[in-house]
Short mmCIF file of C-alpha atoms and ligand atoms in Angstrom, two decimals:
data_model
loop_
_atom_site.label_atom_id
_atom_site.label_comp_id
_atom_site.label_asym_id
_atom_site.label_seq_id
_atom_site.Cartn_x
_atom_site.Cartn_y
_atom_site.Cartn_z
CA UNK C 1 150.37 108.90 35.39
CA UNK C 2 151.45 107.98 38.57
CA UNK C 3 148.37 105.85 39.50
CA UNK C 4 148.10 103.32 37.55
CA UNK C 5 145.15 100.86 38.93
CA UNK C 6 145.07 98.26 36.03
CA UNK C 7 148.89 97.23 37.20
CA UNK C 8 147.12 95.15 39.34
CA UNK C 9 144.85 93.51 37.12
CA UNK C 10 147.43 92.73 34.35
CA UNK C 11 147.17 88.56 35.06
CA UNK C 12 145.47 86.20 36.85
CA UNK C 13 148.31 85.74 39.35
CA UNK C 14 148.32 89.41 40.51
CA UNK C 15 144.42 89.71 40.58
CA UNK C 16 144.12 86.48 43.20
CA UNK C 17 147.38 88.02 45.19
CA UNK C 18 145.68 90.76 45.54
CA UNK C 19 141.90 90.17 45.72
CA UNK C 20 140.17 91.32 49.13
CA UNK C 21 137.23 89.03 49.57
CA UNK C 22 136.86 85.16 49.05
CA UNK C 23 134.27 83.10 49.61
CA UNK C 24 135.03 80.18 50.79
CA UNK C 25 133.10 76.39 51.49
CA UNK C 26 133.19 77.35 55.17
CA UNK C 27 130.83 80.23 54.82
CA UNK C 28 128.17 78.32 53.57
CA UNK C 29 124.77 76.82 54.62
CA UNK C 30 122.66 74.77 52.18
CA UNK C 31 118.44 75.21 52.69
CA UNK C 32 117.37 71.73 52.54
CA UNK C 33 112.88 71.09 52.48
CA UNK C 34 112.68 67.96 54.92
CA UNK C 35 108.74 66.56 53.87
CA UNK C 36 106.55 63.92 56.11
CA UNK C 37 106.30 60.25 54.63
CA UNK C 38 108.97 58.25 53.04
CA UNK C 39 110.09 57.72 49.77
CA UNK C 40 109.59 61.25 48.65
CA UNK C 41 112.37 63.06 46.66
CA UNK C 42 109.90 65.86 44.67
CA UNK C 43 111.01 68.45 42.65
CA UNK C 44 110.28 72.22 43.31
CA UNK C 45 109.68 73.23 40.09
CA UNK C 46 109.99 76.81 40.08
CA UNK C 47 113.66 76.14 41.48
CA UNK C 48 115.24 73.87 38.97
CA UNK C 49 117.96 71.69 41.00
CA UNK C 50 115.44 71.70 44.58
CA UNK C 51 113.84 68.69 45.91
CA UNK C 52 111.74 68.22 49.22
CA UNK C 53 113.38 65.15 50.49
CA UNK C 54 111.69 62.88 52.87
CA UNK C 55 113.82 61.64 56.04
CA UNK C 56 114.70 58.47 54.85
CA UNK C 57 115.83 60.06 51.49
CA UNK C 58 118.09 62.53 52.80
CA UNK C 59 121.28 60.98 52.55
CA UNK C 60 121.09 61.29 49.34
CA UNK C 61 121.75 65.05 49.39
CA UNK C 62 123.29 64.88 52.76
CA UNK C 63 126.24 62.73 51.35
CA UNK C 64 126.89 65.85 49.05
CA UNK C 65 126.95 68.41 51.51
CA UNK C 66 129.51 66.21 53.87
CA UNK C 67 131.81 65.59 50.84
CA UNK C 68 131.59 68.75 49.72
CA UNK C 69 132.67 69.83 53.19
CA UNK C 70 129.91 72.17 53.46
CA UNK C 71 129.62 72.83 57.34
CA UNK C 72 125.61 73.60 58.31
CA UNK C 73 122.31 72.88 56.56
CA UNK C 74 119.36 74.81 57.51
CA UNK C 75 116.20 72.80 57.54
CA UNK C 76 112.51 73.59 56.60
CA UNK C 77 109.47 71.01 57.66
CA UNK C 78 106.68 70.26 55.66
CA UNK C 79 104.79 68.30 57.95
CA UNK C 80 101.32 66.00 56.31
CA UNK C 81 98.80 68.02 58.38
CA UNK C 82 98.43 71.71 59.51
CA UNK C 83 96.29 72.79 61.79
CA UNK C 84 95.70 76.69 63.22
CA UNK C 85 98.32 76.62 65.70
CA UNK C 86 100.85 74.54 63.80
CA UNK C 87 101.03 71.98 66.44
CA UNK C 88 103.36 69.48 64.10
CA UNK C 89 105.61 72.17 64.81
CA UNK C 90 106.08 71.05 68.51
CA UNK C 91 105.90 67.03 68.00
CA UNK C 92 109.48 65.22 68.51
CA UNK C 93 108.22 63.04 65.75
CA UNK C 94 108.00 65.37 63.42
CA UNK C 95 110.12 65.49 59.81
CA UNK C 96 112.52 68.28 60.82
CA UNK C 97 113.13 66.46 64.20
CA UNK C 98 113.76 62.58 62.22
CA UNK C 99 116.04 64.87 60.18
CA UNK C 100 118.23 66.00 62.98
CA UNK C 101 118.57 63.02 64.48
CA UNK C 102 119.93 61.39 61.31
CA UNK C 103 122.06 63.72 60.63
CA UNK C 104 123.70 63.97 64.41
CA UNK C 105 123.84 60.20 63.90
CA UNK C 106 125.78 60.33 60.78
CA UNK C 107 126.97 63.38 59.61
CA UNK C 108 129.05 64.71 62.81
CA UNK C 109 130.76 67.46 60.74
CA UNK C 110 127.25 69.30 60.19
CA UNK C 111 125.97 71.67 62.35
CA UNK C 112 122.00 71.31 62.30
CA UNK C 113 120.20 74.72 61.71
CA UNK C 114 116.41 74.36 62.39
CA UNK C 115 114.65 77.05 60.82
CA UNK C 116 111.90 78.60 63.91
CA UNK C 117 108.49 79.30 62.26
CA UNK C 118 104.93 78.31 62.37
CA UNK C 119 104.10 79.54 58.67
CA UNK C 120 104.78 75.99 56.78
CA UNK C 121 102.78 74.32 59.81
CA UNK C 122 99.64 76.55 60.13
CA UNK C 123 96.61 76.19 57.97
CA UNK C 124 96.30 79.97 57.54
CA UNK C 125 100.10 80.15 56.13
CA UNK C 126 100.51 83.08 58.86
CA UNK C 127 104.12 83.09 61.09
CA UNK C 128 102.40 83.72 64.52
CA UNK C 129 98.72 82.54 66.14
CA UNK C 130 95.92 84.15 64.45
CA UNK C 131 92.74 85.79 66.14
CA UNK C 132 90.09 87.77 64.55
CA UNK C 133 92.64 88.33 61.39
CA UNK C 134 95.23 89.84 63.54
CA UNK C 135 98.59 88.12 63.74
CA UNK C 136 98.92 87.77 67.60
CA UNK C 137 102.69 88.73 68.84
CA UNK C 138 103.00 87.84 72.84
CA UNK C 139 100.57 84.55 72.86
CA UNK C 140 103.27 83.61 69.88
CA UNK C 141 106.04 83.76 71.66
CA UNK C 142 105.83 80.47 73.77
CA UNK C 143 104.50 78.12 70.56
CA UNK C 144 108.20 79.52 69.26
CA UNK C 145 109.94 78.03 72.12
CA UNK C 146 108.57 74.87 71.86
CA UNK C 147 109.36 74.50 68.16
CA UNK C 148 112.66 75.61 69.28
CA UNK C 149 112.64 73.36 72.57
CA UNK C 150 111.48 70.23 70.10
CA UNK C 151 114.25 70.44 67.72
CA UNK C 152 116.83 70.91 70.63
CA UNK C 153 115.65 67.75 72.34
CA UNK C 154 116.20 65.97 68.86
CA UNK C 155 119.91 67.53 68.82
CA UNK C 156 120.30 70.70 66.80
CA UNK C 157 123.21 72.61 67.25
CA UNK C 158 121.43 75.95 66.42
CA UNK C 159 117.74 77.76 66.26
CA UNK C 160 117.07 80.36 63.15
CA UNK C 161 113.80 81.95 64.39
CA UNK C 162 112.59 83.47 61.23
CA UNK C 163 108.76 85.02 62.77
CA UNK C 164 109.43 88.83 62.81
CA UNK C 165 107.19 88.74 66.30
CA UNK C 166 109.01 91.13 68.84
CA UNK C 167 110.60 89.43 71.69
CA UNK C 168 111.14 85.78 70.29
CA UNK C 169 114.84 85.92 70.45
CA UNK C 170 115.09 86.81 74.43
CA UNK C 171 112.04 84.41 74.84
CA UNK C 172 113.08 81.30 73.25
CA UNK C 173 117.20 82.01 75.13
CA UNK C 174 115.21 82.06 77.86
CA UNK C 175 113.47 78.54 77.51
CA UNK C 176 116.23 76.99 75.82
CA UNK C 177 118.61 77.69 78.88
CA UNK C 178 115.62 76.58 81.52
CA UNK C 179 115.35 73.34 79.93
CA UNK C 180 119.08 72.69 79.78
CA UNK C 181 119.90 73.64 76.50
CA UNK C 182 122.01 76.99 77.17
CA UNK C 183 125.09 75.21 73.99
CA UNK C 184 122.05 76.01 71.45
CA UNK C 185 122.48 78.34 69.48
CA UNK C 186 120.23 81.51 67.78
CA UNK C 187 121.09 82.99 64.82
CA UNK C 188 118.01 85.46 64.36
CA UNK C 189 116.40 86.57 60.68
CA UNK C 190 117.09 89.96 62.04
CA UNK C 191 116.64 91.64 59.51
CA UNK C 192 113.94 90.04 57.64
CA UNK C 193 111.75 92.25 54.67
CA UNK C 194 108.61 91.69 53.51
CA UNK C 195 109.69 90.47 50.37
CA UNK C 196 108.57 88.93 46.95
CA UNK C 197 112.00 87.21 46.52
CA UNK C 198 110.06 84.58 49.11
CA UNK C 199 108.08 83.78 46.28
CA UNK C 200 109.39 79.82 45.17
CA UNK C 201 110.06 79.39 48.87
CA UNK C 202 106.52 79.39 49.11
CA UNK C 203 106.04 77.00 46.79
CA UNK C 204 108.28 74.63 48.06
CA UNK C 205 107.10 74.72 51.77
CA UNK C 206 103.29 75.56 50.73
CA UNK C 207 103.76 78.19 53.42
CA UNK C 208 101.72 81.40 51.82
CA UNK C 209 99.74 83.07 53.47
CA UNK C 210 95.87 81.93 52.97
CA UNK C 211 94.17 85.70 53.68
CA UNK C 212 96.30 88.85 53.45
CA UNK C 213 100.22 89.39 53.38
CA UNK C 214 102.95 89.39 55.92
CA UNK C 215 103.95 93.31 55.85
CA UNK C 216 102.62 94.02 59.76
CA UNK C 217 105.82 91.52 60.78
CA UNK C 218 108.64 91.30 58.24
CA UNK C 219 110.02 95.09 57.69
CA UNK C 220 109.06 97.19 54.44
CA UNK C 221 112.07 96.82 52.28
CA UNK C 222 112.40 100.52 52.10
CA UNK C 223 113.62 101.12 55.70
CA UNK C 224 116.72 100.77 56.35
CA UNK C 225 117.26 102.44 60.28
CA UNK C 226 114.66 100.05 61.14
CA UNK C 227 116.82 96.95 60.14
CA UNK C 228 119.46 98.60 62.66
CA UNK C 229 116.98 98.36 65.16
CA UNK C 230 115.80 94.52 64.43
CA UNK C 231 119.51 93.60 64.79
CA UNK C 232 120.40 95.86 67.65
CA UNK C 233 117.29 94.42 69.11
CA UNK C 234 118.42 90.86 68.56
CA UNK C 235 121.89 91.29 69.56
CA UNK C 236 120.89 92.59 72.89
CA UNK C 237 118.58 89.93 73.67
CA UNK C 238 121.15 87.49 73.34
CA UNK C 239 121.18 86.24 69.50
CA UNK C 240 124.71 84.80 68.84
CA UNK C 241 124.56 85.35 64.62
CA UNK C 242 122.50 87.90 63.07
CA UNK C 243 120.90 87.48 59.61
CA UNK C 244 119.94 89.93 56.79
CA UNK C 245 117.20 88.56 54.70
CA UNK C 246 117.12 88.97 51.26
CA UNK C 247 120.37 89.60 50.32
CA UNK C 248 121.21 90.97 47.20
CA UNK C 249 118.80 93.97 47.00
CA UNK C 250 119.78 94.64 50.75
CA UNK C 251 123.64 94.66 50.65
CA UNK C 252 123.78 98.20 52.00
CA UNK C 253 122.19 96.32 55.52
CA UNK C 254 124.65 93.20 55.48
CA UNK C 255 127.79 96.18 55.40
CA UNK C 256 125.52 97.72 58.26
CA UNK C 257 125.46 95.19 60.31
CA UNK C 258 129.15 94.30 59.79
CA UNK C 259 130.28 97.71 60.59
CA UNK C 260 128.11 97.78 63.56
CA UNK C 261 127.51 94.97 65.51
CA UNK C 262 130.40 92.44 66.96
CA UNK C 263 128.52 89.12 65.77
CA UNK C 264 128.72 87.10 62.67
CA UNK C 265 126.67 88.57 60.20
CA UNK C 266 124.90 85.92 58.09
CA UNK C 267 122.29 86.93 55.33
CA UNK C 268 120.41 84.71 52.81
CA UNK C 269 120.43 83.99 49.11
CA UNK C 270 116.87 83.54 48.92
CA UNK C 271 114.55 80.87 46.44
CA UNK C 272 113.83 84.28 43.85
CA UNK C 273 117.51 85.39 43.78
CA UNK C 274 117.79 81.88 43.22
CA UNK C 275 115.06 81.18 40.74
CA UNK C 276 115.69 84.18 38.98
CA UNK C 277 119.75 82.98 38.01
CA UNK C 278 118.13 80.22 37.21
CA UNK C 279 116.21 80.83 34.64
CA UNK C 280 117.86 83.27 33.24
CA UNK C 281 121.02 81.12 32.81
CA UNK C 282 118.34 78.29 31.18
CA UNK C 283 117.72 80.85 28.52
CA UNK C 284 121.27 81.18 27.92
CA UNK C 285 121.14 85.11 29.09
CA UNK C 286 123.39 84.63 31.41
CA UNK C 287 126.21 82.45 32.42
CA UNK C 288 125.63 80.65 35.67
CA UNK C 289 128.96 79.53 37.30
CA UNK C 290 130.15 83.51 36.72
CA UNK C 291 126.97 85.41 37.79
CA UNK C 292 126.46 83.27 41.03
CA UNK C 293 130.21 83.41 41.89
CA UNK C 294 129.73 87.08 41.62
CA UNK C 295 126.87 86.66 43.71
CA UNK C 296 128.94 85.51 46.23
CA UNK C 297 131.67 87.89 45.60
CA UNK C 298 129.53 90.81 46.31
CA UNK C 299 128.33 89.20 49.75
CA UNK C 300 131.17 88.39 51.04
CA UNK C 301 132.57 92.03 49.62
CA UNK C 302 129.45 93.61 51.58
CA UNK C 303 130.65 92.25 54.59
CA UNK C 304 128.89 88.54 55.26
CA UNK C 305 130.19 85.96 57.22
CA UNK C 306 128.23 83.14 56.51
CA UNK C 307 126.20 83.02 53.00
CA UNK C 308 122.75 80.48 53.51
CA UNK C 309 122.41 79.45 49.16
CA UNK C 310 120.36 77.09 47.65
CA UNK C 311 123.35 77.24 45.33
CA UNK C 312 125.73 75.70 48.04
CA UNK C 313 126.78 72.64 46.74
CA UNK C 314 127.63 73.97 42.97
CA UNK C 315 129.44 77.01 44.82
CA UNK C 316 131.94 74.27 46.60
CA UNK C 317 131.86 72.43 43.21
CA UNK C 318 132.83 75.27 41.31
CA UNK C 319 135.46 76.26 44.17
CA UNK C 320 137.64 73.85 43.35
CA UNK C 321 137.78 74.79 39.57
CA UNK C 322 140.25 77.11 38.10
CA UNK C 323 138.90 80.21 37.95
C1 PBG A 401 109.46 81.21 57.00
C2 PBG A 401 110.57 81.49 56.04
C3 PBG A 401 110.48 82.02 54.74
C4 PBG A 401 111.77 81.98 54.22
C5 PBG A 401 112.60 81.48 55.21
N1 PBG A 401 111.83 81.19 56.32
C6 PBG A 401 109.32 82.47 53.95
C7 PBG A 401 108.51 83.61 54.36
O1 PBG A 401 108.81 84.33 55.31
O2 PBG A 401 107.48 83.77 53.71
C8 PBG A 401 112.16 82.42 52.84
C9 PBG A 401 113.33 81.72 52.24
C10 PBG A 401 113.48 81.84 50.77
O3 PBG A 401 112.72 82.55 50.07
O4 PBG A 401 114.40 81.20 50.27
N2 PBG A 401 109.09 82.31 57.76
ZN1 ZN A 402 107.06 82.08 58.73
#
């Protein structure tokens, strides 16, 4: 036998010389739940190791992800009141604004992702403006911007519009760069299925939907041409990172996008992928430092340049292990 694959896997030595993919503490962004008031640090409970951190108690996790040289955290507002437009989505004041500021003010080596969405702010749970039932695309578009415009005034480095309404990505360019903000950048949930690996998130950010589901925005996680579309859609309206959104049960789309498109292609490890390791590795069914490392293996081995993990911070932990 001529071939002989397993040469290569005969030590550890060889297998690391020779290994293709690597994930590495650059490529990752850490989800953190920013929550109106003070003093609150509360635990999500369907994702053991998650807290909703108030503004004043977020250098407590924010000290981690700076040590752990971690380079972006992409934030999530729970604001106190909700109303049907979401209009704490557009106040300077709000949590996710405080949190920028703090962290421009002292944690210069992270980039500030503010996520772009009215679902955790609306008191239906819905993404866009809501009239007779419908979810209203167009008269969306501009309460988008000014989440988008909001955050930028309080200094984020980049907007992750996460809606599925057509057009947002062109629209809120175009308002950013009016109002002097043409350095901000989009990296678009492209991508983004209508998925029940959203599940915990919901919990966390009391974002479900109060009357029906989401399925006439985010895609139906059995088309896959249609993702091409989202993205090629995105790209040409000026997003500068596209996202794929869950990730694991849509690798096939992160290579896709690789292959096709010249932008970074980010996707994200979402709260059930999450939850799910979890609890499985609570049982003892499964061992957590290997499968989530493999996790991040087959990511990076699918073609992503940037993973977004609620298991950041143990992933740059365990990076520094022997493996
Ligand atoms: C808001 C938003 C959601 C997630 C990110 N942004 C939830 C949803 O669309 O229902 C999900 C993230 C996760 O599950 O970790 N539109
Ligand atoms: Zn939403």
């Amino acid at each position: 036998m001529r071939i002989r694959l397993r040469r290569l896997r005969q030590n550890g030595t060889i297998r690391s010389m020779v290994r293709e993919n690597r994930v590495n503490v650059d490529d990752l962004i850490l989800p953190i739940f920013v929550a109106e008031g003070k003093g609150i640090k509360n635990p999500v409970l369907s994702m053991p190791g998650v807290f909703q951190y108030s503004p004043d108690m977020l250098p407590e996790i924010m000290d981690q992800v700076a040590s752990a040289g971690i380079p972006g955290v992409l934030l999530f507002g729970i604001p106190a009141c909700k109303d049907e437009t979401g209009s704490a989505s557009r106040d300077d004041h709000n949590c996710v604004c405080q949190a920028i500021r703090l962290i421009r003010k002292r944690y210069p080596s992270v980039t500030a992702i503010a996520d772009i969405c009215l679902c955790e702010y609306t008191s239906h749970g819905h993404c866009g403006i809501v009239k007779d039932g419908k979810i209203l695309n167009d008269e969306t578009l501009e309460y988008l911007a000014q989440m988008a415009l909001a955050t930028a005034r309080a200094g984020c480095h980049m907007v992750a519009p996460s809606d599925m309404m057509d057009g947002r990505v062109g629209y809120i360019r175009d308002r950013l760069d009016e109002e002097g903000f043409a350095d901000v950048m989009i990296m678009a949930y492209s991508a983004k299925f209508a998925s029940s690996y959203y599940g915990p998130f919901r919990e966390a950010a009391g974002s479900a939907p109060q009357f029906g589901d989401r399925r006439s925005y985010q895609m139906d996680p059995a088309d896959g041409r249609q993702a091409i579309r989202e993205m090629r859609q995105d790209a040409d309206e000026g997003a500068d990172i596209i996202m794929v959104k869950p990730a694991l049960a849509y690798l096939d789309l992160v290579k896709e996008a690789k292959e096709r498109f010249l932008l970074p292609v980010a996707t994200y490890n979402v709260s059930g992928e999450y939850a799910m390791v979890k609890a499985a590795s609570d049982l003892g069914y499964v061992s957590e430092k290997k499968i989530v490392m493999e996790n991040m293996a087959s990511m990076k081995r699918a073609g992503a340049d940037i993973i977004i993990t609620y298991h950041a911070l143990d992933v740059a932990k365990w990076l520094k292990e022997p493996f």
